[in-house]
Amino acid sequence: MIILGIETSCDETSAAVVRDGGRVLSSVVASQIALHHPFGGVVPELASRKHLESIAQVVHEAVEQSGISENHLDAVAATQGPGLVGALLVGFSFAKAYAYAREIPCICVDHLEGHIHSLFLEQDVPGFPFVALLVSGGHTGIYDVISHTSCELMGQTRDDAVGEAFDKVAKMLGLGYPGGVLIEQMASEGNPEQIHFPRPCLDTTDFDFSFSGLKSAVRRYIELNGDTNVADIVAGFQKAATDVLTTKLVQAALSRKRHRIAVVGGVAANSELRRKISASAHENGLRVYLPSLKYCGDNAAMIAAAGFHRYPCSWVRNTLLDQDVYSKACLRNN
Ligand code: KG4
Ligand code: ZN
């Protein structure tokens, strides 16, 4: 079964063609980084307009690069939410119209379920159940993943998402946007032991997180000490954040007696996090699954993969026009 995936929940316009929920035939991601860079973050209205400008071309390229004729697409899968409503509407409406015109089903995909399915674009895929840490710009949570379409939220951030904390710390230090990758680069030149930042929620027995206190601790440090040692500051921040994420993920897996863990989402591209989680998994006898870097950030291939598994329980053409996007997380269990 060949599915065209479409993703426009934030600042990437993306389309991909994926066979049987795992074989990527094409994946096109048009980033809006340059557009939002001067503002130090995503400007929702600009994002929607840019998606509108790019969507038709991005879909066209994805279909062309896949080598599949449009007539051989079996379904379209599009991100329904969560995300920026105006941005989501562009891809979702495009998907509805595209599917309607070709008389093929349009499958609604949850963005977070999409991130989990980035794992299934790899050669070595996890068996069920496994415990997944989802770390992105908008979400930080731990899920007990039971099947392709069912998972249980074990814990989540009570305030900022970890990616948001990376972005805000980068902004404080004038490093630019998006902050995660810039912090990672700068941190490699610093000493992570030089400044000790707090590790919020590390001693609690639940699997919740809190990153706004850590972000404020960095701000206070800068106010008191200045920012002449940026590399040490970001190395200390990155160490604190990745320590908490690693510890909580492994504790969550052990608490459920799961033998497999995974990390997905934009922050899963962080090499310090990947290294720490792999080391801790090894120490605790767990197998770890990580998406390749190109599928950590937002992309439509993961949406097509998730859509493949939603297909049997999805609505088809006649109800297609009833569906709408949603902005807040509400990962479905069925
Ligand atoms: O999954 P994603 O592309 O979009 C959302 O769904 O939010 O995640 C974007 C987030 C941003 O906050 C970005 O700073 C962060 O992922 N990120 C990173 C790295 N690459 C991207 N954070 C830490 N280290 C990285 N290498
Ligand atoms: Zn995302």
mmCIF file of C-alpha atoms and ligand atoms in Angstrom:
data_model
loop_
_atom_site.group_PDB
_atom_site.id
_atom_site.type_symbol
_atom_site.label_atom_id
_atom_site.label_comp_id
_atom_site.label_asym_id
_atom_site.label_seq_id
_atom_site.Cartn_x
_atom_site.Cartn_y
_atom_site.Cartn_z
ATOM 1 C CA MET A 1 0.000 0.000 0.000
ATOM 2 C CA ILE A 2 1.431 3.369 -1.022
ATOM 3 C CA ILE A 3 0.617 6.433 1.057
ATOM 4 C CA LEU A 4 1.334 10.104 0.419
ATOM 5 C CA GLY A 5 2.064 11.799 3.752
ATOM 6 C CA ILE A 6 1.633 15.530 4.362
ATOM 7 C CA GLU A 7 2.910 17.441 7.398
ATOM 8 C CA THR A 8 2.550 21.181 8.097
ATOM 9 C CA SER A 9 2.057 21.402 11.882
ATOM 10 C CA CYS A 10 4.789 23.945 12.551
ATOM 11 C CA ASP A 11 7.599 25.342 10.417
ATOM 12 C CA GLU A 12 8.359 22.563 7.936
ATOM 13 C CA THR A 13 6.306 21.951 4.811
ATOM 14 C CA SER A 14 6.799 18.272 4.142
ATOM 15 C CA ALA A 15 5.471 15.549 1.851
ATOM 16 C CA ALA A 16 6.616 11.949 1.441
ATOM 17 C CA VAL A 17 5.620 8.753 -0.293
ATOM 18 C CA VAL A 18 5.955 5.606 1.832
ATOM 19 C CA ARG A 19 5.248 1.993 0.955
ATOM 20 C CA ASP A 20 3.663 -0.306 3.566
ATOM 21 C CA GLY A 21 4.322 1.991 6.492
ATOM 22 C CA GLY A 22 8.099 1.665 6.405
ATOM 23 C CA ARG A 23 9.768 1.968 3.016
ATOM 24 C CA VAL A 24 10.415 5.618 2.198
ATOM 25 C CA LEU A 25 10.184 6.172 -1.570
ATOM 26 C CA SER A 26 10.606 9.946 -1.257
ATOM 27 C CA SER A 27 10.773 12.518 1.517
ATOM 28 C CA VAL A 28 10.769 16.263 0.883
ATOM 29 C CA VAL A 29 11.111 18.746 3.751
ATOM 30 C CA ALA A 30 11.015 22.483 2.994
ATOM 31 C CA SER A 31 12.255 24.274 6.098
ATOM 32 C CA GLN A 32 11.114 27.775 7.046
ATOM 33 C CA ILE A 33 14.098 28.447 9.322
ATOM 34 C CA ALA A 34 15.370 31.378 7.266
ATOM 35 C CA LEU A 35 11.922 33.013 7.335
ATOM 36 C CA HIS A 36 11.535 32.866 11.136
ATOM 37 C CA HIS A 37 15.196 33.383 12.034
ATOM 38 C CA PRO A 38 15.044 37.192 12.348
ATOM 39 C CA PHE A 39 12.202 36.843 14.897
ATOM 40 C CA GLY A 40 13.996 34.295 17.097
ATOM 41 C CA GLY A 41 11.078 31.846 16.894
ATOM 42 C CA VAL A 42 8.185 30.659 14.731
ATOM 43 C CA VAL A 43 5.706 33.406 13.779
ATOM 44 C CA PRO A 44 2.429 31.485 13.266
ATOM 45 C CA GLU A 45 0.907 33.767 10.632
ATOM 46 C CA LEU A 46 4.082 33.750 8.545
ATOM 47 C CA ALA A 47 4.286 29.969 8.880
ATOM 48 C CA SER A 48 0.762 29.492 7.470
ATOM 49 C CA ARG A 49 1.419 31.792 4.533
ATOM 50 C CA LYS A 50 4.682 30.056 3.702
ATOM 51 C CA HIS A 51 3.021 26.619 3.869
ATOM 52 C CA LEU A 52 0.397 27.894 1.461
ATOM 53 C CA GLU A 53 3.080 29.051 -0.967
ATOM 54 C CA SER A 54 5.046 25.786 -0.784
ATOM 55 C CA ILE A 55 2.564 22.955 -0.312
ATOM 56 C CA ALA A 56 1.649 22.232 -3.954
ATOM 57 C CA GLN A 57 5.284 22.225 -5.074
ATOM 58 C CA VAL A 58 6.470 20.100 -2.133
ATOM 59 C CA VAL A 59 3.770 17.479 -2.797
ATOM 60 C CA HIS A 60 4.562 17.530 -6.493
ATOM 61 C CA GLU A 61 8.277 16.946 -5.784
ATOM 62 C CA ALA A 62 7.559 14.123 -3.348
ATOM 63 C CA VAL A 63 5.362 12.299 -5.855
ATOM 64 C CA GLU A 64 7.839 12.882 -8.683
ATOM 65 C CA GLN A 65 10.852 11.695 -6.658
ATOM 66 C CA SER A 66 9.018 8.558 -5.518
ATOM 67 C CA GLY A 67 8.765 7.318 -9.104
ATOM 68 C CA ILE A 68 5.117 6.421 -8.382
ATOM 69 C CA SER A 69 2.400 7.780 -10.621
ATOM 70 C CA GLU A 70 -0.289 9.768 -8.793
ATOM 71 C CA ASN A 71 -2.840 7.175 -9.911
ATOM 72 C CA HIS A 72 -1.060 4.521 -7.898
ATOM 73 C CA LEU A 73 -1.323 6.289 -4.549
ATOM 74 C CA ASP A 74 -3.662 4.320 -2.277
ATOM 75 C CA ALA A 75 -4.323 7.012 0.331
ATOM 76 C CA VAL A 76 -3.241 10.375 1.672
ATOM 77 C CA ALA A 77 -2.273 10.753 5.356
ATOM 78 C CA ALA A 78 -2.071 14.222 6.868
ATOM 79 C CA THR A 79 -1.251 15.672 10.264
ATOM 80 C CA GLN A 80 -4.486 16.697 11.976
ATOM 81 C CA GLY A 81 -2.901 18.025 15.193
ATOM 82 C CA PRO A 82 -1.491 19.062 17.572
ATOM 83 C CA GLY A 83 0.277 22.111 16.206
ATOM 84 C CA LEU A 84 -0.354 25.646 14.978
ATOM 85 C CA VAL A 85 -3.928 25.704 13.719
ATOM 86 C CA GLY A 86 -3.295 27.957 10.723
ATOM 87 C CA ALA A 87 -0.289 25.877 9.682
ATOM 88 C CA LEU A 88 -2.107 22.562 10.154
ATOM 89 C CA LEU A 89 -5.069 23.785 8.115
ATOM 90 C CA VAL A 90 -2.925 24.284 5.030
ATOM 91 C CA GLY A 91 -1.638 20.702 4.835
ATOM 92 C CA PHE A 92 -4.826 19.117 6.127
ATOM 93 C CA SER A 93 -7.102 20.956 3.695
ATOM 94 C CA PHE A 94 -4.719 20.232 0.849
ATOM 95 C CA ALA A 95 -4.769 16.533 1.775
ATOM 96 C CA LYS A 96 -8.583 16.439 1.901
ATOM 97 C CA ALA A 97 -8.898 18.070 -1.498
ATOM 98 C CA TYR A 98 -6.173 15.905 -3.032
ATOM 99 C CA ALA A 99 -7.779 12.699 -1.750
ATOM 100 C CA TYR A 100 -11.289 13.799 -2.674
ATOM 101 C CA ALA A 101 -10.270 14.631 -6.232
ATOM 102 C CA ARG A 102 -8.582 11.240 -6.668
ATOM 103 C CA GLU A 103 -11.277 9.286 -4.832
ATOM 104 C CA ILE A 104 -8.878 7.784 -2.331
ATOM 105 C CA PRO A 105 -9.115 7.827 1.493
ATOM 106 C CA CYS A 106 -7.646 10.627 3.534
ATOM 107 C CA ILE A 107 -6.268 9.446 6.871
ATOM 108 C CA CYS A 108 -6.030 11.752 9.907
ATOM 109 C CA VAL A 109 -2.742 11.376 11.742
ATOM 110 C CA ASP A 110 -1.799 12.644 15.174
ATOM 111 C CA HIS A 111 1.566 14.403 15.051
ATOM 112 C CA LEU A 112 2.844 12.650 18.188
ATOM 113 C CA GLU A 113 1.826 9.228 16.860
ATOM 114 C CA GLY A 114 3.700 10.301 13.729
ATOM 115 C CA HIS A 115 6.904 10.945 15.712
ATOM 116 C CA ILE A 116 6.624 7.470 17.274
ATOM 117 C CA HIS A 117 6.372 6.036 13.755
ATOM 118 C CA SER A 118 9.675 7.602 12.734
ATOM 119 C CA LEU A 119 11.092 4.452 14.381
ATOM 120 C CA PHE A 120 9.403 2.294 11.746
ATOM 121 C CA LEU A 121 11.219 3.996 8.872
ATOM 122 C CA GLU A 122 14.442 2.270 9.994
ATOM 123 C CA GLN A 123 15.760 -1.216 9.183
ATOM 124 C CA ASP A 124 15.699 -2.384 12.781
ATOM 125 C CA VAL A 125 12.221 -1.662 14.150
ATOM 126 C CA PRO A 126 11.073 -2.165 17.747
ATOM 127 C CA GLY A 127 8.656 -4.926 18.684
ATOM 128 C CA PHE A 128 5.773 -4.062 21.023
ATOM 129 C CA PRO A 129 5.534 -3.062 23.770
ATOM 130 C CA PHE A 130 8.245 -0.441 24.206
ATOM 131 C CA VAL A 131 8.622 2.757 26.202
ATOM 132 C CA ALA A 132 9.178 5.901 24.136
ATOM 133 C CA LEU A 133 10.469 9.301 25.165
ATOM 134 C CA LEU A 134 8.981 11.956 22.889
ATOM 135 C CA VAL A 135 11.026 15.152 22.976
ATOM 136 C CA SER A 136 10.193 18.031 20.668
ATOM 137 C CA GLY A 137 9.656 21.762 20.633
ATOM 138 C CA GLY A 138 6.061 21.434 21.813
ATOM 139 C CA HIS A 139 5.993 18.165 23.774
ATOM 140 C CA THR A 140 7.957 16.159 26.298
ATOM 141 C CA GLY A 141 6.405 12.908 27.429
ATOM 142 C CA ILE A 142 6.999 9.231 28.115
ATOM 143 C CA TYR A 143 4.642 6.722 26.490
ATOM 144 C CA ASP A 144 4.135 3.026 27.011
ATOM 145 C CA VAL A 145 3.577 2.029 23.391
ATOM 146 C CA ILE A 146 1.376 -1.066 23.139
ATOM 147 C CA SER A 147 0.715 -1.222 19.408
ATOM 148 C CA HIS A 148 0.829 0.982 16.311
ATOM 149 C CA THR A 149 -2.385 2.689 17.386
ATOM 150 C CA SER A 150 -2.385 2.411 21.151
ATOM 151 C CA CYS A 151 -0.197 3.918 23.821
ATOM 152 C CA GLU A 152 -0.433 5.171 27.372
ATOM 153 C CA LEU A 153 0.987 8.471 28.537
ATOM 154 C CA MET A 154 3.136 7.714 31.616
ATOM 155 C CA GLY A 155 4.340 11.240 32.308
ATOM 156 C CA GLN A 156 4.895 14.591 30.668
ATOM 157 C CA THR A 157 6.262 18.043 31.270
ATOM 158 C CA ARG A 158 4.344 20.228 33.681
ATOM 159 C CA ASP A 159 5.546 23.397 31.953
ATOM 160 C CA ASP A 160 8.008 23.918 29.082
ATOM 161 C CA ALA A 161 8.851 21.212 26.566
ATOM 162 C CA VAL A 162 12.546 20.371 26.570
ATOM 163 C CA GLY A 163 13.007 21.613 22.978
ATOM 164 C CA GLU A 164 11.384 24.888 24.024
ATOM 165 C CA ALA A 165 13.897 25.144 26.904
ATOM 166 C CA PHE A 166 16.775 24.597 24.438
ATOM 167 C CA ASP A 167 15.306 27.288 22.174
ATOM 168 C CA LYS A 168 14.776 29.791 25.013
ATOM 169 C CA VAL A 169 18.255 29.295 26.483
ATOM 170 C CA ALA A 170 19.743 29.778 23.014
ATOM 171 C CA LYS A 171 17.728 32.979 22.619
ATOM 172 C CA MET A 172 18.887 34.276 26.039
ATOM 173 C CA LEU A 173 22.481 33.796 24.941
ATOM 174 C CA GLY A 174 21.904 35.304 21.508
ATOM 175 C CA LEU A 175 22.797 32.064 19.733
ATOM 176 C CA GLY A 176 19.874 32.262 17.295
ATOM 177 C CA TYR A 177 17.028 30.005 16.233
ATOM 178 C CA PRO A 178 16.330 27.096 16.265
ATOM 179 C CA GLY A 179 18.299 26.733 19.458
ATOM 180 C CA GLY A 180 18.716 22.986 19.967
ATOM 181 C CA VAL A 181 21.268 22.310 17.310
ATOM 182 C CA LEU A 182 23.172 25.560 18.059
ATOM 183 C CA ILE A 183 23.374 24.666 21.761
ATOM 184 C CA GLU A 184 24.624 21.199 20.900
ATOM 185 C CA GLN A 185 27.397 22.641 18.716
ATOM 186 C CA MET A 186 28.438 25.238 21.280
ATOM 187 C CA ALA A 187 28.273 22.730 24.160
ATOM 188 C CA SER A 188 30.863 20.545 22.468
ATOM 189 C CA GLU A 189 33.402 23.312 23.157
ATOM 190 C CA GLY A 190 32.432 23.737 26.826
ATOM 191 C CA ASN A 191 33.025 21.907 30.087
ATOM 192 C CA PRO A 192 29.747 20.341 31.301
ATOM 193 C CA GLU A 193 31.132 20.000 34.850
ATOM 194 C CA GLN A 194 31.963 23.689 35.245
ATOM 195 C CA ILE A 195 28.466 24.898 36.189
ATOM 196 C CA HIS A 196 25.971 22.707 37.995
ATOM 197 C CA PHE A 197 22.368 23.434 37.051
ATOM 198 C CA PRO A 198 19.407 21.819 38.868
ATOM 199 C CA ARG A 199 17.882 18.564 37.616
ATOM 200 C CA PRO A 200 14.158 19.199 38.161
ATOM 201 C CA CYS A 201 11.928 16.223 39.055
ATOM 202 C CA LEU A 202 14.869 13.824 39.214
ATOM 203 C CA ASP A 203 14.006 12.633 42.720
ATOM 204 C CA THR A 204 10.265 12.166 42.188
ATOM 205 C CA THR A 205 8.802 8.713 41.648
ATOM 206 C CA ASP A 206 6.503 9.736 38.786
ATOM 207 C CA PHE A 207 7.585 10.296 35.189
ATOM 208 C CA ASP A 208 6.738 13.961 34.886
ATOM 209 C CA PHE A 209 9.238 16.614 33.878
ATOM 210 C CA SER A 210 9.683 20.335 34.469
ATOM 211 C CA PHE A 211 12.049 22.442 32.403
ATOM 212 C CA SER A 212 11.014 25.984 33.170
ATOM 213 C CA GLY A 213 12.985 25.970 36.464
ATOM 214 C CA LEU A 214 16.114 24.811 34.662
ATOM 215 C CA LYS A 215 15.663 27.566 32.086
ATOM 216 C CA SER A 216 15.237 30.138 34.890
ATOM 217 C CA ALA A 217 18.360 28.808 36.630
ATOM 218 C CA VAL A 218 20.328 29.529 33.455
ATOM 219 C CA ARG A 219 18.835 33.032 33.312
ATOM 220 C CA ARG A 220 19.755 33.687 36.963
ATOM 221 C CA TYR A 221 23.285 32.416 36.386
ATOM 222 C CA ILE A 222 23.702 34.827 33.473
ATOM 223 C CA GLU A 223 22.288 37.743 35.492
ATOM 224 C CA LEU A 224 24.720 37.058 38.341
ATOM 225 C CA ASN A 225 27.816 35.977 36.419
ATOM 226 C CA GLY A 226 27.468 37.336 32.894
ATOM 227 C CA ASP A 227 27.741 35.219 29.771
ATOM 228 C CA THR A 228 31.419 35.288 28.933
ATOM 229 C CA ASN A 229 31.593 31.481 29.216
ATOM 230 C CA VAL A 230 28.723 30.606 26.877
ATOM 231 C CA ALA A 231 30.139 27.184 25.976
ATOM 232 C CA ASP A 232 30.294 26.102 29.639
ATOM 233 C CA ILE A 233 26.795 27.466 30.321
ATOM 234 C CA VAL A 234 25.196 25.533 27.461
ATOM 235 C CA ALA A 235 27.243 22.407 28.200
ATOM 236 C CA GLY A 236 26.018 22.509 31.821
ATOM 237 C CA PHE A 237 22.437 23.125 30.692
ATOM 238 C CA GLN A 238 22.533 20.317 28.135
ATOM 239 C CA LYS A 239 23.999 17.926 30.702
ATOM 240 C CA ALA A 240 21.268 18.720 33.247
ATOM 241 C CA ALA A 241 18.457 18.340 30.680
ATOM 242 C CA THR A 242 19.784 15.091 29.179
ATOM 243 C CA ASP A 243 20.489 13.592 32.635
ATOM 244 C CA VAL A 244 16.839 14.028 33.632
ATOM 245 C CA LEU A 245 15.499 12.704 30.319
ATOM 246 C CA THR A 246 17.746 9.633 30.414
ATOM 247 C CA THR A 247 17.037 8.768 34.051
ATOM 248 C CA LYS A 248 13.255 9.117 33.701
ATOM 249 C CA LEU A 249 13.058 7.098 30.490
ATOM 250 C CA VAL A 250 15.039 4.195 31.913
ATOM 251 C CA GLN A 251 13.100 4.275 35.210
ATOM 252 C CA ALA A 252 9.819 4.272 33.277
ATOM 253 C CA ALA A 253 10.850 1.219 31.232
ATOM 254 C CA LEU A 254 12.044 -0.669 34.310
ATOM 255 C CA SER A 255 8.838 0.170 36.196
ATOM 256 C CA ARG A 256 6.801 -1.492 33.429
ATOM 257 C CA LYS A 257 9.328 -4.307 32.949
ATOM 258 C CA ARG A 258 9.750 -3.301 29.319
ATOM 259 C CA HIS A 259 12.939 -4.374 27.560
ATOM 260 C CA ARG A 260 12.861 -1.847 24.738
ATOM 261 C CA ILE A 261 13.146 1.924 24.844
ATOM 262 C CA ALA A 262 13.075 4.589 22.126
ATOM 263 C CA VAL A 263 13.579 8.329 21.761
ATOM 264 C CA VAL A 264 11.753 10.350 19.095
ATOM 265 C CA GLY A 265 11.151 14.011 18.163
ATOM 266 C CA GLY A 266 13.409 16.908 17.255
ATOM 267 C CA VAL A 267 15.506 16.707 20.441
ATOM 268 C CA ALA A 268 16.207 13.015 19.703
ATOM 269 C CA ALA A 269 18.770 14.407 17.226
ATOM 270 C CA ASN A 270 20.894 15.572 20.180
ATOM 271 C CA SER A 271 24.028 13.422 20.208
ATOM 272 C CA GLU A 272 24.630 13.846 23.943
ATOM 273 C CA LEU A 273 21.113 12.523 24.624
ATOM 274 C CA ARG A 274 21.562 9.640 22.152
ATOM 275 C CA ARG A 275 24.887 8.698 23.732
ATOM 276 C CA LYS A 276 23.629 8.841 27.319
ATOM 277 C CA ILE A 277 20.485 6.872 26.618
ATOM 278 C CA SER A 278 22.392 4.214 24.695
ATOM 279 C CA ALA A 279 24.882 3.869 27.581
ATOM 280 C CA SER A 280 22.170 3.669 30.234
ATOM 281 C CA ALA A 281 20.167 1.184 28.161
ATOM 282 C CA HIS A 282 23.257 -0.993 27.891
ATOM 283 C CA GLU A 283 23.841 -0.870 31.674
ATOM 284 C CA ASN A 284 20.246 -1.842 32.339
ATOM 285 C CA GLY A 285 19.921 -4.572 29.724
ATOM 286 C CA LEU A 286 17.504 -2.595 27.532
ATOM 287 C CA ARG A 287 17.477 -2.368 23.743
ATOM 288 C CA VAL A 288 17.378 1.146 22.416
ATOM 289 C CA TYR A 289 15.807 2.348 19.162
ATOM 290 C CA LEU A 290 16.588 5.778 17.710
ATOM 291 C CA PRO A 291 15.355 7.252 14.426
ATOM 292 C CA SER A 292 18.033 8.426 12.003
ATOM 293 C CA LEU A 293 18.708 12.155 12.274
ATOM 294 C CA LYS A 294 16.699 13.036 9.168
ATOM 295 C CA TYR A 295 13.543 11.572 10.739
ATOM 296 C CA CYS A 296 13.898 13.119 14.220
ATOM 297 C CA GLY A 297 12.571 16.548 13.230
ATOM 298 C CA ASP A 298 9.182 17.068 11.619
ATOM 299 C CA ASN A 299 8.750 15.136 8.380
ATOM 300 C CA ALA A 300 5.901 13.643 6.371
ATOM 301 C CA ALA A 301 7.418 10.155 6.050
ATOM 302 C CA MET A 302 6.606 9.454 9.707
ATOM 303 C CA ILE A 303 3.059 10.717 9.089
ATOM 304 C CA ALA A 304 2.606 8.348 6.141
ATOM 305 C CA ALA A 305 3.956 5.475 8.287
ATOM 306 C CA ALA A 306 1.497 6.227 11.095
ATOM 307 C CA GLY A 307 -1.291 6.653 8.531
ATOM 308 C CA PHE A 308 -0.642 3.158 7.168
ATOM 309 C CA HIS A 309 -1.518 1.676 10.564
ATOM 310 C CA ARG A 310 -4.507 3.991 11.060
ATOM 311 C CA TYR A 311 -5.918 3.119 7.646
ATOM 312 C CA PRO A 312 -8.109 0.212 8.781
ATOM 313 C CA CYS A 313 -9.792 2.322 11.460
ATOM 314 C CA SER A 314 -9.897 5.570 9.534
ATOM 315 C CA TRP A 315 -12.893 7.198 7.953
ATOM 316 C CA VAL A 316 -13.179 7.291 4.206
ATOM 317 C CA ARG A 317 -14.341 9.621 1.529
ATOM 318 C CA ASN A 318 -17.903 10.311 2.543
ATOM 319 C CA THR A 319 -17.022 11.616 6.034
ATOM 320 C CA LEU A 320 -13.795 13.245 4.970
ATOM 321 C CA LEU A 321 -15.083 16.797 4.885
ATOM 322 C CA ASP A 322 -16.294 16.647 8.521
ATOM 323 C CA GLN A 323 -12.831 16.388 9.984
ATOM 324 C CA ASP A 324 -11.015 19.404 11.380
ATOM 325 C CA VAL A 325 -7.567 20.115 12.803
ATOM 326 C CA TYR A 326 -6.839 20.395 16.550
ATOM 327 C CA SER A 327 -4.171 22.402 18.332
ATOM 328 C CA LYS A 328 -3.719 20.556 21.658
ATOM 329 C CA ALA A 329 -2.360 17.066 22.276
ATOM 330 C CA CYS A 330 -4.969 14.322 22.619
ATOM 331 C CA LEU A 331 -3.225 11.130 21.490
ATOM 332 C CA ARG A 332 -5.938 8.621 20.671
ATOM 333 C CA ASN A 333 -6.030 5.096 22.042
ATOM 334 C CA ASN A 334 -7.722 2.591 19.771
HETATM 335 O O1 KG4 B 1 9.934 17.549 16.467
HETATM 336 P P1 KG4 B 1 10.348 18.938 16.063
HETATM 337 O O2 KG4 B 1 11.051 19.111 14.749
HETATM 338 O O3 KG4 B 1 9.119 19.910 16.045
HETATM 339 C C1 KG4 B 1 8.101 19.834 16.996
HETATM 340 O O4 KG4 B 1 7.214 18.958 16.863
HETATM 341 O O5 KG4 B 1 8.187 20.638 17.957
HETATM 342 O O6 KG4 B 1 11.268 19.494 17.258
HETATM 343 C C2 KG4 B 1 11.850 20.760 17.196
HETATM 344 C C3 KG4 B 1 12.663 20.971 18.459
HETATM 345 C C4 KG4 B 1 13.191 22.410 18.602
HETATM 346 O O7 KG4 B 1 12.902 22.863 19.908
HETATM 347 C C5 KG4 B 1 14.682 22.250 18.365
HETATM 348 O O8 KG4 B 1 15.455 23.217 19.052
HETATM 349 C C6 KG4 B 1 14.924 20.860 18.903
HETATM 350 O O9 KG4 B 1 13.816 20.104 18.473
HETATM 351 N N1 KG4 B 1 16.181 20.267 18.392
HETATM 352 C C7 KG4 B 1 17.228 19.937 19.166
HETATM 353 C C8 KG4 B 1 18.247 19.462 18.292
HETATM 354 N N2 KG4 B 1 17.763 19.519 17.008
HETATM 355 C C9 KG4 B 1 16.490 20.027 17.094
HETATM 356 N N3 KG4 B 1 17.404 20.014 20.505
HETATM 357 C C10 KG4 B 1 18.598 19.605 20.992
HETATM 358 N N4 KG4 B 1 19.609 19.156 20.222
HETATM 359 C C11 KG4 B 1 19.479 19.065 18.872
HETATM 360 N N5 KG4 B 1 20.479 18.609 18.119
HETATM 361 ZN ZN ZN B 2 7.213 17.389 15.811
#
